[in-house]
Short mmCIF file of C-alpha atoms in Angstrom, two decimals:
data_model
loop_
_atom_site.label_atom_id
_atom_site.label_comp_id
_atom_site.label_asym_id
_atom_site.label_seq_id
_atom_site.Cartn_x
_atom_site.Cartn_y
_atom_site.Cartn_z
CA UNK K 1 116.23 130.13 104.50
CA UNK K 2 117.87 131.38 101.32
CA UNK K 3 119.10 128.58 98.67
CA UNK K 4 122.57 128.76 97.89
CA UNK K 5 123.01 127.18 94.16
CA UNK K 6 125.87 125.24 92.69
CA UNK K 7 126.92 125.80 89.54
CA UNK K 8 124.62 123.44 87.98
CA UNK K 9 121.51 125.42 89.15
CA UNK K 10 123.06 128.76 88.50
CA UNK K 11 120.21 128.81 85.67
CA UNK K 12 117.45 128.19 87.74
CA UNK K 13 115.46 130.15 89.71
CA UNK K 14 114.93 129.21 93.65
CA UNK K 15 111.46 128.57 93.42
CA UNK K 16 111.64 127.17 96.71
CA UNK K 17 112.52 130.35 98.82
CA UNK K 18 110.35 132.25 100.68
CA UNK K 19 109.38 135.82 100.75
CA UNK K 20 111.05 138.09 103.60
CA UNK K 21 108.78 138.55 106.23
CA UNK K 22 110.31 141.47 108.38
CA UNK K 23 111.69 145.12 107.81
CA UNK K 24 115.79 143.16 107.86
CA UNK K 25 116.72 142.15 104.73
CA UNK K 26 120.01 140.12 104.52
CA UNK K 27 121.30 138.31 101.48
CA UNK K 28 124.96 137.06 102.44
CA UNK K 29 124.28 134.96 98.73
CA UNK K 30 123.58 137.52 96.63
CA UNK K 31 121.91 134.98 94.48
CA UNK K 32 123.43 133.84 91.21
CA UNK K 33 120.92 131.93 89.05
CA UNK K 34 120.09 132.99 85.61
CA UNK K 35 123.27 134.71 84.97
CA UNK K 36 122.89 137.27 87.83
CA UNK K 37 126.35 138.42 89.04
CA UNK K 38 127.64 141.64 90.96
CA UNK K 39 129.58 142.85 88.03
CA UNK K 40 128.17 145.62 86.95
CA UNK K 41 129.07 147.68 90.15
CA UNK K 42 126.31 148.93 92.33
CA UNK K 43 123.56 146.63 91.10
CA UNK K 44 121.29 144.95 93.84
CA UNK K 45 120.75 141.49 94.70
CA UNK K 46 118.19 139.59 92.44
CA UNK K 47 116.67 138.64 96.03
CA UNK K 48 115.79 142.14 96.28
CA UNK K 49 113.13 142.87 92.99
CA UNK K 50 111.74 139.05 93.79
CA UNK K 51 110.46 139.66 97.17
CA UNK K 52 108.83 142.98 95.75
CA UNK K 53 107.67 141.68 92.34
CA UNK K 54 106.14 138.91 93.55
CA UNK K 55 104.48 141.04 97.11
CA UNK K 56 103.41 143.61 95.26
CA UNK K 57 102.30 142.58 91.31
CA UNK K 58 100.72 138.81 90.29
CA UNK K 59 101.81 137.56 86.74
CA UNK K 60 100.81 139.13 83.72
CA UNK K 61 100.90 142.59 86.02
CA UNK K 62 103.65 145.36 84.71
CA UNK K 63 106.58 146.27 85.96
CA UNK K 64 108.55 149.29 85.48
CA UNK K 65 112.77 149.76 86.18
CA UNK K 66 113.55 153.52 84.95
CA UNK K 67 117.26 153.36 85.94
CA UNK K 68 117.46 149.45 85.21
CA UNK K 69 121.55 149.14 85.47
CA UNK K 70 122.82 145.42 84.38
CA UNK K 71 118.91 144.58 84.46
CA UNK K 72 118.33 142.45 87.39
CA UNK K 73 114.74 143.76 87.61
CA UNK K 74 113.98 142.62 84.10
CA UNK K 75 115.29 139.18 84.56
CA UNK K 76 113.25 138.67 87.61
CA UNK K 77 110.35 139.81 85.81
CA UNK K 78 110.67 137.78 82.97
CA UNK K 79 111.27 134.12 85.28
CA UNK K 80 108.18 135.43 87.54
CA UNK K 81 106.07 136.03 84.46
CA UNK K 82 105.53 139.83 84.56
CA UNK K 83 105.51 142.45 81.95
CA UNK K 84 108.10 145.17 82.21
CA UNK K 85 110.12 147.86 80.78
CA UNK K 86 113.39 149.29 81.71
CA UNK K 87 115.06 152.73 80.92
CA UNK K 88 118.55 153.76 81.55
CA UNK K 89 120.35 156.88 80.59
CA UNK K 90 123.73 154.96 79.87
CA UNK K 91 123.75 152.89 76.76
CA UNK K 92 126.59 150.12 78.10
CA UNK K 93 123.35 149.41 81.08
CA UNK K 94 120.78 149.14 78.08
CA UNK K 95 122.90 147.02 76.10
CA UNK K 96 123.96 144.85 79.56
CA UNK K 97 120.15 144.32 80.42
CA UNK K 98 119.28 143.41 76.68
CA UNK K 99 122.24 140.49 77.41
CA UNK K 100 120.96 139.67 80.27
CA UNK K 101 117.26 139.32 79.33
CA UNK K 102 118.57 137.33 76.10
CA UNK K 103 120.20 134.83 78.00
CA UNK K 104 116.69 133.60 80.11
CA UNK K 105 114.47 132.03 78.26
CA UNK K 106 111.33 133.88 76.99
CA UNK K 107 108.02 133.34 79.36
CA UNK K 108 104.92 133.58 75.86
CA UNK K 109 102.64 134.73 78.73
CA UNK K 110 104.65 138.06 79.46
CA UNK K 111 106.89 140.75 77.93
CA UNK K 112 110.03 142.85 78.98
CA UNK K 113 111.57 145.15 76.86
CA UNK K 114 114.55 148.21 77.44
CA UNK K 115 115.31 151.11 76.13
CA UNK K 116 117.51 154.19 76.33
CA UNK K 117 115.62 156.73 78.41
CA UNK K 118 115.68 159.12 81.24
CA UNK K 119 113.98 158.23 84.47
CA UNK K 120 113.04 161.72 84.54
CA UNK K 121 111.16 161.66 81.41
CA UNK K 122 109.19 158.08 81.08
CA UNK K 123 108.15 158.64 76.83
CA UNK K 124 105.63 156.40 76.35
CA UNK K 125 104.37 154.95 79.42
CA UNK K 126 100.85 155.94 79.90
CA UNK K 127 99.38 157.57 83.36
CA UNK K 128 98.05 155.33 85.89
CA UNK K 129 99.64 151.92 83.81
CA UNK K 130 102.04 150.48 86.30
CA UNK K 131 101.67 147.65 88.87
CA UNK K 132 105.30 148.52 90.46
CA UNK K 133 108.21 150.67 89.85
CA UNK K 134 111.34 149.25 90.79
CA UNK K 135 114.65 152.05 91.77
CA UNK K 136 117.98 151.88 92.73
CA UNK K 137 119.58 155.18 92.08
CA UNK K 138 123.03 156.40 91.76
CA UNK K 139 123.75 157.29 95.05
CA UNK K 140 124.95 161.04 94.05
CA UNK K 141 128.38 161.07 92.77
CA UNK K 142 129.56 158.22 94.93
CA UNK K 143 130.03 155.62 91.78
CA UNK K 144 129.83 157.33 88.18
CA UNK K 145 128.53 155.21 85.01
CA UNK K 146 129.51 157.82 82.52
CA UNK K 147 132.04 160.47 81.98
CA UNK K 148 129.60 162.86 80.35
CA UNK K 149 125.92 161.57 79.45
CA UNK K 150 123.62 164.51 79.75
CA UNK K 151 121.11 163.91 83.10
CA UNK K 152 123.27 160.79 84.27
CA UNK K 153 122.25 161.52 88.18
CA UNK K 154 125.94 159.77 88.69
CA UNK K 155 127.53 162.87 87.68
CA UNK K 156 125.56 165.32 89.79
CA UNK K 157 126.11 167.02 92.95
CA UNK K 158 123.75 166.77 95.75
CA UNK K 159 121.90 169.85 94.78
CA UNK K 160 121.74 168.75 91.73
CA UNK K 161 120.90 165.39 92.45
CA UNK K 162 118.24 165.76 94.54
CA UNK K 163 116.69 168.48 91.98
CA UNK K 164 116.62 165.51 89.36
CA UNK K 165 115.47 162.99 92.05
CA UNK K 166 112.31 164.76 92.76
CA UNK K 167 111.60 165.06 88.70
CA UNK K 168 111.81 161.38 88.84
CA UNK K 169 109.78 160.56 92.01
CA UNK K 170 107.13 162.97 90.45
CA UNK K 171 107.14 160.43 87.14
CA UNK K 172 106.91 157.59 89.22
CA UNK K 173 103.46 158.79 90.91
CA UNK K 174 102.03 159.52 87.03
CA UNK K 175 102.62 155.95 85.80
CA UNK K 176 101.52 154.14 88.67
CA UNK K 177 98.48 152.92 88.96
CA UNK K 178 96.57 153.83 92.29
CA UNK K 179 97.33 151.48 95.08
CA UNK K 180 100.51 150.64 92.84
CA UNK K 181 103.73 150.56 94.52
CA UNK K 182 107.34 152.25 93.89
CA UNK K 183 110.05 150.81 96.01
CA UNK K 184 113.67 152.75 96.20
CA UNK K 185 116.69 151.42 97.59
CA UNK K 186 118.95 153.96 98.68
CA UNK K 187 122.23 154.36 101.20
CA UNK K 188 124.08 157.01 102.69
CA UNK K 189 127.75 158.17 102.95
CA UNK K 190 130.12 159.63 105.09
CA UNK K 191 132.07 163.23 104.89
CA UNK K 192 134.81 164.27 106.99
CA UNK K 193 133.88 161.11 108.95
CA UNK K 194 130.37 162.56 109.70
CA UNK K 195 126.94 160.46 108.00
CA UNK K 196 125.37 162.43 104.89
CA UNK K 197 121.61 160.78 104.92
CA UNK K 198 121.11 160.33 101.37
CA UNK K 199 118.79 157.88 101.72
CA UNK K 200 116.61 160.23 104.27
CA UNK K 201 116.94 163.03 101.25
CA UNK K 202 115.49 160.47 99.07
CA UNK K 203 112.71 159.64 101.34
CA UNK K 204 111.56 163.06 102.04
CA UNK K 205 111.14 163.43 98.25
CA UNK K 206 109.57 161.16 96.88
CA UNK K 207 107.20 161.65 100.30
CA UNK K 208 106.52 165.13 98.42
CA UNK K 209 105.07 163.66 95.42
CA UNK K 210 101.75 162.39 97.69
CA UNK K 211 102.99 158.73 97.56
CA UNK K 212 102.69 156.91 101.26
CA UNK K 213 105.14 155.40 102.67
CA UNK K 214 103.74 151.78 103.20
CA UNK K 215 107.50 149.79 104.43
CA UNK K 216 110.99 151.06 105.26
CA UNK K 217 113.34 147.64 105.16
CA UNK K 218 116.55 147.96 106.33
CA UNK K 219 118.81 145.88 103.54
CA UNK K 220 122.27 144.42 105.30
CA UNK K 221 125.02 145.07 102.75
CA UNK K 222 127.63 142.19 102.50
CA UNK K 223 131.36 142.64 101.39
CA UNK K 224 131.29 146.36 101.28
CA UNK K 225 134.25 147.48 99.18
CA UNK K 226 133.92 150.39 102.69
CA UNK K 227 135.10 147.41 104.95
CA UNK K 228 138.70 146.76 102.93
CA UNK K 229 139.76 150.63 103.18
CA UNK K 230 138.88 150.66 106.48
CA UNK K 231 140.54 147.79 108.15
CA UNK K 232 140.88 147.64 112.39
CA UNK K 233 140.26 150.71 114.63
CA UNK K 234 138.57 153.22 113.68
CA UNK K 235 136.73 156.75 115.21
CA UNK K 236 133.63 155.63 113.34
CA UNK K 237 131.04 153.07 112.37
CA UNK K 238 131.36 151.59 108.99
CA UNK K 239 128.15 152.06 107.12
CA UNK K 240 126.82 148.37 106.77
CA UNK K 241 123.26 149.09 105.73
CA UNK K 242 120.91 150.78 102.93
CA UNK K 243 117.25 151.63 102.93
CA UNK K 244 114.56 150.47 101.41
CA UNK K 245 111.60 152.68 100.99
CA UNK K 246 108.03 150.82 99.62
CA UNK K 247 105.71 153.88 99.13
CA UNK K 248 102.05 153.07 98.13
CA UNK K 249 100.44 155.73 95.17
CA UNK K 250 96.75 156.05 97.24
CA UNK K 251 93.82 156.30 94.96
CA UNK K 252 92.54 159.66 93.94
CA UNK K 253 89.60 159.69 96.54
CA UNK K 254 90.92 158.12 99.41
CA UNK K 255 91.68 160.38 102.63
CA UNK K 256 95.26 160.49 103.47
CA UNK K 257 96.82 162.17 106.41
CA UNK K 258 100.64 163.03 105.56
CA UNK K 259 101.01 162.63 109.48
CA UNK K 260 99.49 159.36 110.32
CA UNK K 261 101.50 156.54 111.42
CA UNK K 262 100.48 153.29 110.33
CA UNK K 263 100.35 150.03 112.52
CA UNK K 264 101.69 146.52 112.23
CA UNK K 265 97.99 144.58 111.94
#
């Protein structure tokens, strides 16, 4: 059950709802309270960070958004009482998330903060500091936030893309704290009416870095802009899904086999 709120209770969070409890995520609400909106295009659900701040951190733990968009991370973090920090390359998404975050009211137990910053690069966040890392990448060139910014992944081919991606997978493992988790949200595209598997690109690197894939969720998408230019028949399937990929960082002595497959308990 998802709560759908009026616009009374558009500030409040549903404290009621409960976590997801399979690998299909579906959010026909996107969810609206405390100011969250789809505006800023490309931004994910506020359903989304909930269900994986509150799984994988407990308050006071620290969360971490490197490419934090119109800040839907931070705002969760602050209502759920979590430290955090988010980075983005683009200063219109660093000045959006500082809106957002000024807009909910502070929680004197915890502390989020944002910055201008490259995902790539995390200055000043510590090795081995973070609870959870929280991304939702450009997905290539598909939607650009900037007409120029040096290292906006946006503006990048795939080559190139994929080049920066693994720099930022590989900054993701430093900061994370063993048994600390790094979810990514990724979907593909279509070329000449054939599927290019970003999202498969994504998980094979960030699978290079030594981090474990612990869940892969399958996120419905709901009023795709893909479904209005692509009304009727069609020779194709219209790409109605992304995928989320929960990696675990495993502690420095712990035996891992790249090739084990893990079982539901």
């Amino acid at each position: 059950m998802h709560l759908t709120a009026s616009k009374a209770e558009r500030a409040q969070e549903p404290t009621a709802e409960p976590l997801e409890r399979t690998t299909v995520w579906s959010f026909p609400n996107r969810g609206n309270w405390a100011g969250h909106s789809g505006s800023y295009r490309g931004n994910w659900s506020p359903h989304v960070p909930r269900n994986l701040i509150i799984r994988y951190t407990r308050p006071g733990g620290f969360v971490l958004d490197p490419m934090c968009g119109g800040g839907t991370t931070l705002v969760e973090a602050r209502l759920l009482g979590r430290d955090a920090v988010g980075f983005d390359i683009n200063q219109e998404a660093v000045s959006r998330t500082a809106r957002a975050l000024n807009a909910v009211p502070a929680d004197p137990t915890a502390e989020q903060s944002v910055w201008r910053g490259d995902a790539r690069h995390l200055t000043g966040i510590a090795n081995e500091t973070v609870d959870l890392v929280t991304l939702h990448p450009p997905y290539a060139n598909m939607i650009r936030y900037s007409d120029n910014t040096e290292g906006d992944l946006s503006l990048m081919n795939e080559a190139l893309f994929y080049d920066a991606l693994s720099q930022v997978a590989a900054e993701a493992r430093r900061v994370l704290r063993p048994n600390g988790h790094c979810a990514v949200l990724m979907g593909d595209t279509r070329r000449r009416k054939h599927v290019v598997p970003l999202s498969f690109h994504t998980l094979q690197v960030f699978l290079g870095t030594g981090l474990l894939l612990r869940e892969h969720v399958i996120k419905i998408q709901h009023n795709t802009t893909s479904a209005a230019r692509w009304p009727g028949a069609h020779d194709f399937l219209l790409l109605a899904h992304e995928n989320l990929f929960i990696f675990r960082n495993p502690a420095a002595d712990e035996p891992v086999d790249s090739s084990r497959c893990s079982k539901d308990p």
